[in-house]
C-alpha positions as MATLAB code, in Angstrom:
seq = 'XXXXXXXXXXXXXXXXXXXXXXXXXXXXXXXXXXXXXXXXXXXXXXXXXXXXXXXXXXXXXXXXXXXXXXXXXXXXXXXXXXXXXXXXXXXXXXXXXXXXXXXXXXXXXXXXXXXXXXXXXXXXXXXXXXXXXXXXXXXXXXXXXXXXXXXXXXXXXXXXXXXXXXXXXXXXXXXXXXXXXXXXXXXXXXXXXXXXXXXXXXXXXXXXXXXXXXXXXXXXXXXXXXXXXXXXXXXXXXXXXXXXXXXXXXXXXXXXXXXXXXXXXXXXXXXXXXXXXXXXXXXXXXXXXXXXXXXXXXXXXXXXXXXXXXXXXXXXXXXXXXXXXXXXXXXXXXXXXXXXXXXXXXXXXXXXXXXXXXXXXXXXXXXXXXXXXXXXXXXXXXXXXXXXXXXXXXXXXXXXXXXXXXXXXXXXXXXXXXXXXXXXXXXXXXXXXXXXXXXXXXXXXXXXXXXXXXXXX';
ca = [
      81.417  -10.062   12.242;
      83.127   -8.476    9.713;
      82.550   -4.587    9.156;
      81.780   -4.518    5.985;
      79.784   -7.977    5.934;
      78.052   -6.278    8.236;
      77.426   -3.121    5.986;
      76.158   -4.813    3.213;
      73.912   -6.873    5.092;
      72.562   -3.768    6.648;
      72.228   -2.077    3.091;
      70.424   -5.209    1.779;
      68.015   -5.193    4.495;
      67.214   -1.458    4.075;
      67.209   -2.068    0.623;
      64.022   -4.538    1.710;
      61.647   -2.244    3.768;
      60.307   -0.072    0.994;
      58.718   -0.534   -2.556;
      58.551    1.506   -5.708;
      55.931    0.185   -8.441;
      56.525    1.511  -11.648;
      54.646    4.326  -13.457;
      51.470    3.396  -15.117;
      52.316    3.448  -19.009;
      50.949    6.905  -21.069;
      48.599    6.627  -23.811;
      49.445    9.145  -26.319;
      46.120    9.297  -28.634;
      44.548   12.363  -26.844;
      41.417   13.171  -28.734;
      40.622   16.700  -30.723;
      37.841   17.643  -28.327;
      40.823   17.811  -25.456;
      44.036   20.019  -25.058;
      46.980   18.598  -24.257;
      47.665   19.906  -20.987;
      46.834   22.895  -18.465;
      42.992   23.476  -15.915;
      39.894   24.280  -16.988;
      39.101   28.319  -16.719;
      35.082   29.204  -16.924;
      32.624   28.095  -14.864;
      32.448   24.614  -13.482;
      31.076   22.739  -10.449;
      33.458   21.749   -7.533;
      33.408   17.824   -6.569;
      29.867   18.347   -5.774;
      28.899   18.411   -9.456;
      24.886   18.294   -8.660;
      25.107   21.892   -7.020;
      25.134   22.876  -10.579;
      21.773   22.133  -11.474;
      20.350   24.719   -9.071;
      18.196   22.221   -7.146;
      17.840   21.959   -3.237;
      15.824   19.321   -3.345;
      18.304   17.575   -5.613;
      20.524   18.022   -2.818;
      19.131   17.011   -0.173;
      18.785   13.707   -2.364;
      22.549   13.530   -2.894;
      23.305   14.005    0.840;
      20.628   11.128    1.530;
      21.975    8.384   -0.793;
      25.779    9.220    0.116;
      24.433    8.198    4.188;
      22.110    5.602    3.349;
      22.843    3.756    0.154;
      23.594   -0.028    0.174;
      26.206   -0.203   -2.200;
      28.440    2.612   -0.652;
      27.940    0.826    2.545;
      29.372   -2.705    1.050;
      32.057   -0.458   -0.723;
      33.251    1.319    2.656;
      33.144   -2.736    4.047;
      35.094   -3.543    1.356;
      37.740   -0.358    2.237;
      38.262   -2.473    6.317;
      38.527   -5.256    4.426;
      41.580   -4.073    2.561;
      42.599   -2.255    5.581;
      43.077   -5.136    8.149;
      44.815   -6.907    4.785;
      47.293   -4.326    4.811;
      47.909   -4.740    8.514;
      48.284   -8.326    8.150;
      51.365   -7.879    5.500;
      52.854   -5.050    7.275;
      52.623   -7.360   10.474;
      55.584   -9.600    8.725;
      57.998   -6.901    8.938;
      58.179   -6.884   12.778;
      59.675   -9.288   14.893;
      56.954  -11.833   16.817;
      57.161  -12.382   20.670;
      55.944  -15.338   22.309;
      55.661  -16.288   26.262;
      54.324  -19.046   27.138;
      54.216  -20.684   31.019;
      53.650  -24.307   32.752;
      52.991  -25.321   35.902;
      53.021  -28.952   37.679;
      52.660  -31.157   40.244;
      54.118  -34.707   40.513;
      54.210  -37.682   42.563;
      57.154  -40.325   43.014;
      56.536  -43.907   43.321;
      55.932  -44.913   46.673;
      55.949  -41.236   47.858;
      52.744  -39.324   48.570;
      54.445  -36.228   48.469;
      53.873  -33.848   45.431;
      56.489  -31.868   44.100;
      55.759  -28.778   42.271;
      57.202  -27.649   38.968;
      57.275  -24.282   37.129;
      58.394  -23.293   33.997;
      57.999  -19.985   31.635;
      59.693  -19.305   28.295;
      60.022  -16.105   26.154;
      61.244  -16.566   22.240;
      61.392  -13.862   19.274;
      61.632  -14.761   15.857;
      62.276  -11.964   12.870;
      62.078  -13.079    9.330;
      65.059  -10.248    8.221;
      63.395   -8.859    4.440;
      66.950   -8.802    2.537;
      65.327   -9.688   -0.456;
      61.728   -7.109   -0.367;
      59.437  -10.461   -0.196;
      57.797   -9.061    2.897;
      57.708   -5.335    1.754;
      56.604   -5.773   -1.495;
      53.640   -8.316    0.071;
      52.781   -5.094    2.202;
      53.019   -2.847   -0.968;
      50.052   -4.841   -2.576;
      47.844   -4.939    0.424;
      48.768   -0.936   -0.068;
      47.999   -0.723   -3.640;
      44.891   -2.697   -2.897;
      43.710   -0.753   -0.057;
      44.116    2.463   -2.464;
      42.478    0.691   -5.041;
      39.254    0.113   -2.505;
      38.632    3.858   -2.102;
      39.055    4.619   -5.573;
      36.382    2.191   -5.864;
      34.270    3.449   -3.449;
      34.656    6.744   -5.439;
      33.584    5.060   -8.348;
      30.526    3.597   -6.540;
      29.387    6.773   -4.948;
      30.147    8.545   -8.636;
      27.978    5.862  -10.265;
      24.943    6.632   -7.219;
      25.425   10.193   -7.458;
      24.863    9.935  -11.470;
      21.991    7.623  -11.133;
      20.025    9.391   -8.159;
      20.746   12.860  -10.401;
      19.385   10.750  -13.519;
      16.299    9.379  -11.992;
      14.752   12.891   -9.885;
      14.808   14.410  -13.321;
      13.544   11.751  -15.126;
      10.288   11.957  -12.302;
      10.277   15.751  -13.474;
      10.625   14.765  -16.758;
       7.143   12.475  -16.728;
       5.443   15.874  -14.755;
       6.481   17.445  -17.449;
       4.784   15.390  -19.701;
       2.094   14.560  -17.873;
       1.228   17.893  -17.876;
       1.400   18.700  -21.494;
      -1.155   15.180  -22.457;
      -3.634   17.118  -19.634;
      -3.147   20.603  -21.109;
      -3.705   18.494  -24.420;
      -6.542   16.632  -23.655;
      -7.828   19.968  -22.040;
      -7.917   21.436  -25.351;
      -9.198   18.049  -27.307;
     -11.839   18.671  -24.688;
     -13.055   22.257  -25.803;
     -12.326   21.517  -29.197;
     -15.062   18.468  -28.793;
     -17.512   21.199  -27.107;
     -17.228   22.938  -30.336;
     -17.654   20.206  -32.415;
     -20.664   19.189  -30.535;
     -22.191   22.429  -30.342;
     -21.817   22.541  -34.733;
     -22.979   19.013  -34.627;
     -25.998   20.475  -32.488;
     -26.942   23.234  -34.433;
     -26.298   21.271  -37.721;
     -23.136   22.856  -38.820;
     -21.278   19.391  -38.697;
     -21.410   15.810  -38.897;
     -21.503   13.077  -36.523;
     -17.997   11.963  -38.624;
     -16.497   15.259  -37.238;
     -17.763   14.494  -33.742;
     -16.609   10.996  -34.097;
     -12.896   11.756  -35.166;
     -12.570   14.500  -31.714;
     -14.047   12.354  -29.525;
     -11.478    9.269  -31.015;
      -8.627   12.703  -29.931;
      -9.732   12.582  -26.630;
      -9.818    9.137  -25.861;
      -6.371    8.881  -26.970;
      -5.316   12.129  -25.038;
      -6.538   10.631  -21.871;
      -5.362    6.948  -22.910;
      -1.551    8.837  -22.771;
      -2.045    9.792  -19.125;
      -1.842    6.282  -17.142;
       1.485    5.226  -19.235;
       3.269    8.319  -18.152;
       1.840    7.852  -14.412;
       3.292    4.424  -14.482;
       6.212    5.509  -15.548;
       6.528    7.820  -12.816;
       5.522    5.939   -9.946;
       8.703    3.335  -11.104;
      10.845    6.357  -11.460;
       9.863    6.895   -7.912;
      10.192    3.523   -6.434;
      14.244    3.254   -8.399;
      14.707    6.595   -6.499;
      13.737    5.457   -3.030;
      15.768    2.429   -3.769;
      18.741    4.500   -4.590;
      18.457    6.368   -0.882;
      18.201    3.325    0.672;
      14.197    4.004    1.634;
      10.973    1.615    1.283;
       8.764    2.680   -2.120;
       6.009    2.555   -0.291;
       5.343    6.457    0.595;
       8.036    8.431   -0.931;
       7.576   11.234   -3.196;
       9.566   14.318   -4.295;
       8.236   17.463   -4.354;
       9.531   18.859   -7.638;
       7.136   19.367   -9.994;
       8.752   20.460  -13.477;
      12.314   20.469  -14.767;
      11.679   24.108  -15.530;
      13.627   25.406  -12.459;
      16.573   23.344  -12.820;
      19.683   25.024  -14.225;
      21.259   23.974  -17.619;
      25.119   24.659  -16.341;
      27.543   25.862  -19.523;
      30.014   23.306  -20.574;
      33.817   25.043  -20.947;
      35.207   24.758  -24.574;
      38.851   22.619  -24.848;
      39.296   20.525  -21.709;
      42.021   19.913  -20.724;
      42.974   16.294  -21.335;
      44.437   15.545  -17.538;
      40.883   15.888  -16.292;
      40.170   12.523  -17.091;
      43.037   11.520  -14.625;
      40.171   12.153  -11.920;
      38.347    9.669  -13.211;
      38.412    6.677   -9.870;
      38.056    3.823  -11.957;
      41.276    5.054  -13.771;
      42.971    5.595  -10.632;
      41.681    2.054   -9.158;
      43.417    0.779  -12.391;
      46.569    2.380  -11.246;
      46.603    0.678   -8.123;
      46.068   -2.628   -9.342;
      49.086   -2.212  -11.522;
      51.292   -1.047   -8.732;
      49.758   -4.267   -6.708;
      50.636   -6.254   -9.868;
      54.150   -4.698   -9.294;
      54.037   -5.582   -5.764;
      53.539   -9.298   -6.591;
      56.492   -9.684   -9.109;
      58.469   -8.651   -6.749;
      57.667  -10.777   -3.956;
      57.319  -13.603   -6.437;
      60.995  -13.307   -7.512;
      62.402  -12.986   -4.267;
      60.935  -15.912   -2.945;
      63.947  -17.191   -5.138;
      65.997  -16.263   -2.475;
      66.935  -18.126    1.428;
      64.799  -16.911    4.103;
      66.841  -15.646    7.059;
      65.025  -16.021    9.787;
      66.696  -15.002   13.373;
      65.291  -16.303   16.827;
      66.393  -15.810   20.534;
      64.921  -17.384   23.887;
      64.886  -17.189   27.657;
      63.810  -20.023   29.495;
      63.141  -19.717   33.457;
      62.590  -23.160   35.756;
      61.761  -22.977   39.646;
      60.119  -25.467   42.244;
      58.134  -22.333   43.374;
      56.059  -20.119   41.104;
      57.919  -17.093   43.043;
      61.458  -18.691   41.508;
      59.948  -17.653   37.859;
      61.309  -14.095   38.384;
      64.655  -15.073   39.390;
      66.919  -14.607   36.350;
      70.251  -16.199   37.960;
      68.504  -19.433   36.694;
      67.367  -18.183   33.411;
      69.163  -19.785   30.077;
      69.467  -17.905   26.669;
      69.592  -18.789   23.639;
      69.745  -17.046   20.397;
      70.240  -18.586   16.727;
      69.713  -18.529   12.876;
      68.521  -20.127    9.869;
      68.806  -19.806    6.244;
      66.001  -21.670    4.097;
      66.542  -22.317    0.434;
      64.368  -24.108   -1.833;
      66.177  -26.582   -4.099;
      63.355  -28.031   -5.763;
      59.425  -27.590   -5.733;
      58.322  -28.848   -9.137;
      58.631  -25.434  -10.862;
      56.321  -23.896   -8.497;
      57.992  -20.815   -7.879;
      59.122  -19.918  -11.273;
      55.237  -20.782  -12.197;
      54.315  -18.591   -9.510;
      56.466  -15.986  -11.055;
      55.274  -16.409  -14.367;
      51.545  -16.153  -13.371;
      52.217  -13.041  -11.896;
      54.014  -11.392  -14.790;
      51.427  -12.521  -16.963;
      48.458  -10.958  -14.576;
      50.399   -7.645  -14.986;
      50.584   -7.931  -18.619;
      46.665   -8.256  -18.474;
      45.854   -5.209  -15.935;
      48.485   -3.271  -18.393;
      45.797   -4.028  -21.032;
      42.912   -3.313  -19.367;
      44.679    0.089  -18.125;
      44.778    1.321  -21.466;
      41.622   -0.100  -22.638;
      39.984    1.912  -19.611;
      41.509    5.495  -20.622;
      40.417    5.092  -23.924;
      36.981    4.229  -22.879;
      37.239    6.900  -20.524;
      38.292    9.620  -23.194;
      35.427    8.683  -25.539;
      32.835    8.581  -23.130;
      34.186   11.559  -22.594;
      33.887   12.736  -25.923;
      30.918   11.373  -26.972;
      29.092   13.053  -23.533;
      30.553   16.726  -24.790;
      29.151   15.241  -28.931;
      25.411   14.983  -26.851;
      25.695   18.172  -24.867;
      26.610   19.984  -27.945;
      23.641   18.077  -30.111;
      20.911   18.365  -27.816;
      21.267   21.795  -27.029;
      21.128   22.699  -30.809;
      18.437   20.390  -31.039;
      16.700   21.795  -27.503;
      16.681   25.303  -29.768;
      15.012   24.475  -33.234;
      12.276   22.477  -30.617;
      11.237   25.556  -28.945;
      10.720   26.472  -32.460;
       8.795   24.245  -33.672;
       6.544   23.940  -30.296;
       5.776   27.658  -31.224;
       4.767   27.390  -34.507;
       2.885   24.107  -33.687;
       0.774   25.959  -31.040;
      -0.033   29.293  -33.345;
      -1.047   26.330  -36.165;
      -3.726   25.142  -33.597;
      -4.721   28.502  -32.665;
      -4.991   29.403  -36.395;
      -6.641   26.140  -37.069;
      -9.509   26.666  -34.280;
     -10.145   29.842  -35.312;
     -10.906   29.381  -39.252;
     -12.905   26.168  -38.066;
     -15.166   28.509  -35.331;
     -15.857   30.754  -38.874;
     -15.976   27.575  -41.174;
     -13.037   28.260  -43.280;
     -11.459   25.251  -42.061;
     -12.149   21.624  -41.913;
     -11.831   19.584  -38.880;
      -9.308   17.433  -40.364;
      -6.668   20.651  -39.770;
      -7.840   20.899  -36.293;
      -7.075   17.355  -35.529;
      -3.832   17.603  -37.319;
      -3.049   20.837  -35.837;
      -3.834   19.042  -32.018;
      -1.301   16.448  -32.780;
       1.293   18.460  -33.922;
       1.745   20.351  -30.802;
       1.266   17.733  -28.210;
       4.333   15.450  -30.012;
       6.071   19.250  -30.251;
       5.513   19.263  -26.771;
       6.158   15.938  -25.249;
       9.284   16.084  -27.790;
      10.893   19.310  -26.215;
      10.392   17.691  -23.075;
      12.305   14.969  -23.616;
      14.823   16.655  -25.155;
      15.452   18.673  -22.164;
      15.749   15.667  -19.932;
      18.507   14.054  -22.584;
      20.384   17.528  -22.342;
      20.577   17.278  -18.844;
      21.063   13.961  -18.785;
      24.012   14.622  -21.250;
      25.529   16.661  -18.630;
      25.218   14.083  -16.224;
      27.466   11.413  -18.307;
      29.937   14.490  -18.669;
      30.077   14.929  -15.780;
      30.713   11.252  -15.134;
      32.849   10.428  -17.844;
      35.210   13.168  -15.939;
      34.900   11.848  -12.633;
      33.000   14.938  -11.162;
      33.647   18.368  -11.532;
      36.723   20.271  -10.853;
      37.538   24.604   -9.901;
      39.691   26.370  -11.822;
      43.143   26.291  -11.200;
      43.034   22.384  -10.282;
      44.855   20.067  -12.385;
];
C-alpha cells in the first residue's frame, strides 16, 4: 500500500477515536444581586449545607435519608444503567473474536463404519471508525452517564432540602403548639378571675360567657396543629425511607437551631454548581455526540475481517496448524438510497439540540432567579423576624397591663380578651416567621446547589 495512502488512512482513523462537544452557550444577563466573577469570602457551609443549622439531630437525619431513601436508590440504578450503556458503545471500537467448533460422525451407504469429522474456526471482524460514528456513539453514552450523576446530585439536593424543610416544620408546630397551651393557660386563669368577680358579684355572666367562648377556642387550636404534626412526621419517615408508624424526633423547638449569615454579592459562577445545570450540560454534549454520529453515517462503513479454519478426522488434528487455511478481507458499505432516512435522522437530531440549547438557557435563568428571589426572602423575613419580636413584646406587656387594670376594675373585659388575642397571633406569627426564614435559607441554599468554602470557584 502506498505510504502515504497509508498515512492518511491512519490520520483519519485517529481522527475517529475521540470526541469534542462544543461549549455550552453563555448567558450574559447576570442579575444585580450577583458579581460577575471571583469566590465567596465570609462564612458559608461546605457541601454539607445542613451542618449550618447547628443541629445533630438534623444530621443524623441527613445521613439517614442519603442511605435509605427510595429515590436516591432508583437514581444510583439509573447511574449502572448509563454505565453498562456506555460500555456497550465503547464495545464498537474494538475488534470482535469469534470461535466456534463442530464435530461429526457419518455413515456411507452400505458401510457400517462411521467416520468422524472435526472442524473449528476463528474469525475477527473490526468496524475501522474513519468517520467518528462509533466514537461519537460512545461520547453520548459518556455525556449521558455524566448526566446520571448530576442527576443523582440533583435528587439527593432535592431530599436533602425536603428532609431539612420538613424536621423544622415538626419544630415549627412544637413551637406553636406550645404558644396555643401557654395561651389557653392564661385564657384559663383569666376565666378563674372572671369567675371569681362573677362569684362575688363584681361581673356578669356576659363577661364569663365571652372567656369561657376564649378558651374553647384556645383549646379548639390545639388538635389542628397536632394533626399537622403527626403528617409532618409521617412525610419525614417517608423521606428516610422508614414506616410512620413509630417514628418521632426528639427536637422540641426551633429555638436551638442556628440562623447561618448569608454573604453579601455572590459571586455569579456559584450557580455553575447547580446539578441540574450541569445535567443540562451533558445532554448538550450528548446532543453533540448524536450529530456527529448522525452525519457520519453518510459515510461507507469499512469493515475488516480475517479467519482461520482447522479440519481433522481426529479431534487431536484440531491443533495441527499445517492444515489450517487463512483468510483475511474487506468491505466498504455505502448507502445509495434509504428514503431520506438518514438525512431525516440527521435533521431530528439537529433539531433535538436546538431544543436542549433552549431549555439550557431557560434553566440558568430559572436558576439565577430562584436564586435571587431565595436571597429577596432571606433578606425580607429577617427584617420582618425583627419588628415581630417587637410586636410579640408589646402584645404581651398589653395583656399584662390589661389583667392588671381589670383585677382593680379600671378595665373592661373586652381589653382583656382583645389583649389575649393579640399576643397569641403575635406569637404563633413570629413562629412562623422563623420557620419561613429558615426555610428561606433552605431554597438558597438550593437554588445554589449546596454550599461552597471560600476560595472555591
Amino acid at each position: 500500500m502506498d505510504r502515504r495512502l497509508l498515512s492518511s488512512a491512519l490520520a483519519l482513523l485517529l481522527a475517529g477515536c475521540g470526541f469534542t462537544p462544543e461549549a455550552p452557550p453563555r448567558i450574559a444577563d447576570v442579575p444585580p444581586a450577583f458579581e460577575a466573577t471571583g469566590a465567596a469570602g465570609g462564612l458559608w457551609p461546605d457541601a454539607d449545607w445542613w451542618r449550618g443549622f447547628a443541629s445533630p439531630e438534623l444530621d443524623r437525619l441527613m445521613a439517614e435519608a442519603r442511605a435509605n431513601n427510595p429515590d436516591l436508590a432508583q437514581a444510583a440504578a439509573r447511574i449502572l444503567q448509563a454505565e453498562a450503556q456506555l460500555r456497550i458503545a465503547g464495545s464498537s471500537l474494538w475488534p470482535s473474536l469469534s470461535l466456534s467448533a463442530n464435530g461429526n460422525a457419518r455413515r456411507g451407504d452400505g458401510d457400517n463404519a462411521w467416520t468422524d469429522g472435526y472442524s473449528g474456526s476463528l474469525g475477527a471482524s473490526y468496524e475501522v471508525d474513519f468517520w467518528g460514528a462509533n466514537a461519537a456513539a460512545r461520547g453520548a453514552s459518556a455525556a449521558s452517564l455524566a448526566a446520571s450523576r448530576f442527576d443523582r446530585e440533583t435528587v439527593a439536593l432535592t431530599v436533602s432540602a425536603s428532609v431539612a424543610t420538613t424536621y423544622l416544620q415538626i419544630l415549627s408546630f412544637r413551637d406553636r403548639l406550645a404558644v396555643a397551651r401557654q395561651n389557653l393557660s392564661i385564657a384559663e386563669d383569666i376565666l378563674a378571675l372572671v369567675t371569681a368577680k362573677v362569684g362575688a358579684g363584681a361581673a356578669g355572666e356576659l363577661e364569663l360567657a365571652q372567656q369561657r367562648t376564649l378558651v374553647a377556642q384556645r383549646r379548639a387550636a390545639l388538635p389542628p396543629l397536632e394533626q399537622s404534626e403527626r403528617e409532618a412526621r409521617a412525610t419525614l419517615a417517608l423521606l428516610l425511607g422508614r414506616g410512620a408508624t413509630g417514628f418521632t424526633v426528639t427536637g422540641a423547638s426551633l429555638a436551638p437551631v442556628k440562623l447561618p449569615a448569608v454573604v453579601a454579592g455572590l459571586p455569579a459562577d456559584l450557580l455553575a454548581r447547580r446539578p441540574d445545570l450541569k445535567q443540562a450540560e451533558s445532554r448538550l454534549a450528548a446532543a453533540d455526540a448524536d450529530i456527529a454520529a448522525a452525519r457520519a453515517a453518510f459515510f461507507p462503513q469499512v469493515t475488516l475481517n480475517a479467519s482461520m479454519a482447522l479440519q481433522g478426522a481426529a479431534f487431536g488434528d484440531l491443533f495441527d496448524l499445517s492444515s489450517a487455511t487463512y483468510g483475511l478481507g474487506a468491505s466498504i458499505l455505502q448507502t445509495i438510497f434509504d428514503g431520506g432516512r438518514l438525512a431525516a435522522q440527521r435533521d431530528l437530531a439537529e433539531a433535538q439540540k436546538i431544543e436542549l440549547v433552549e431549555a439550557y438557557r431557560a434553566a440558568v435563568r430559572a436558576a439565577f432567579g430562584d436564586a435571587e428571589v431565595a436571597l429577596g426572602a432571606v433578606d425580607a423575613l429577617t427584617r420582618q423576624g425583627l419588628l415581630q419580636d417587637e410586636v410579640v413584646a408589646q402584645a404581651r406587656r398589653a395583656l399584662d397591663l390589661a389583667q392588671i387594670q381589670y383585677r382593680a376594675g379600671a378595665a373592661e373585659l373586652l381589653t382583656v380578651l382583645s389583649a389575649q388575642q393579640s399576643l397569641y397571633a403575635a406569637e404563633d406569627q413570629a413562629a412562623q416567621i422563623k420557620l419561613s426564614r429558615l426555610s428561606a435559607l433552605i431554597g438558597l441554599y438550593r437554588a445554589l446547589g449546596g454550599g461552597w468554602q471560600a476560595g472555591q470557584g
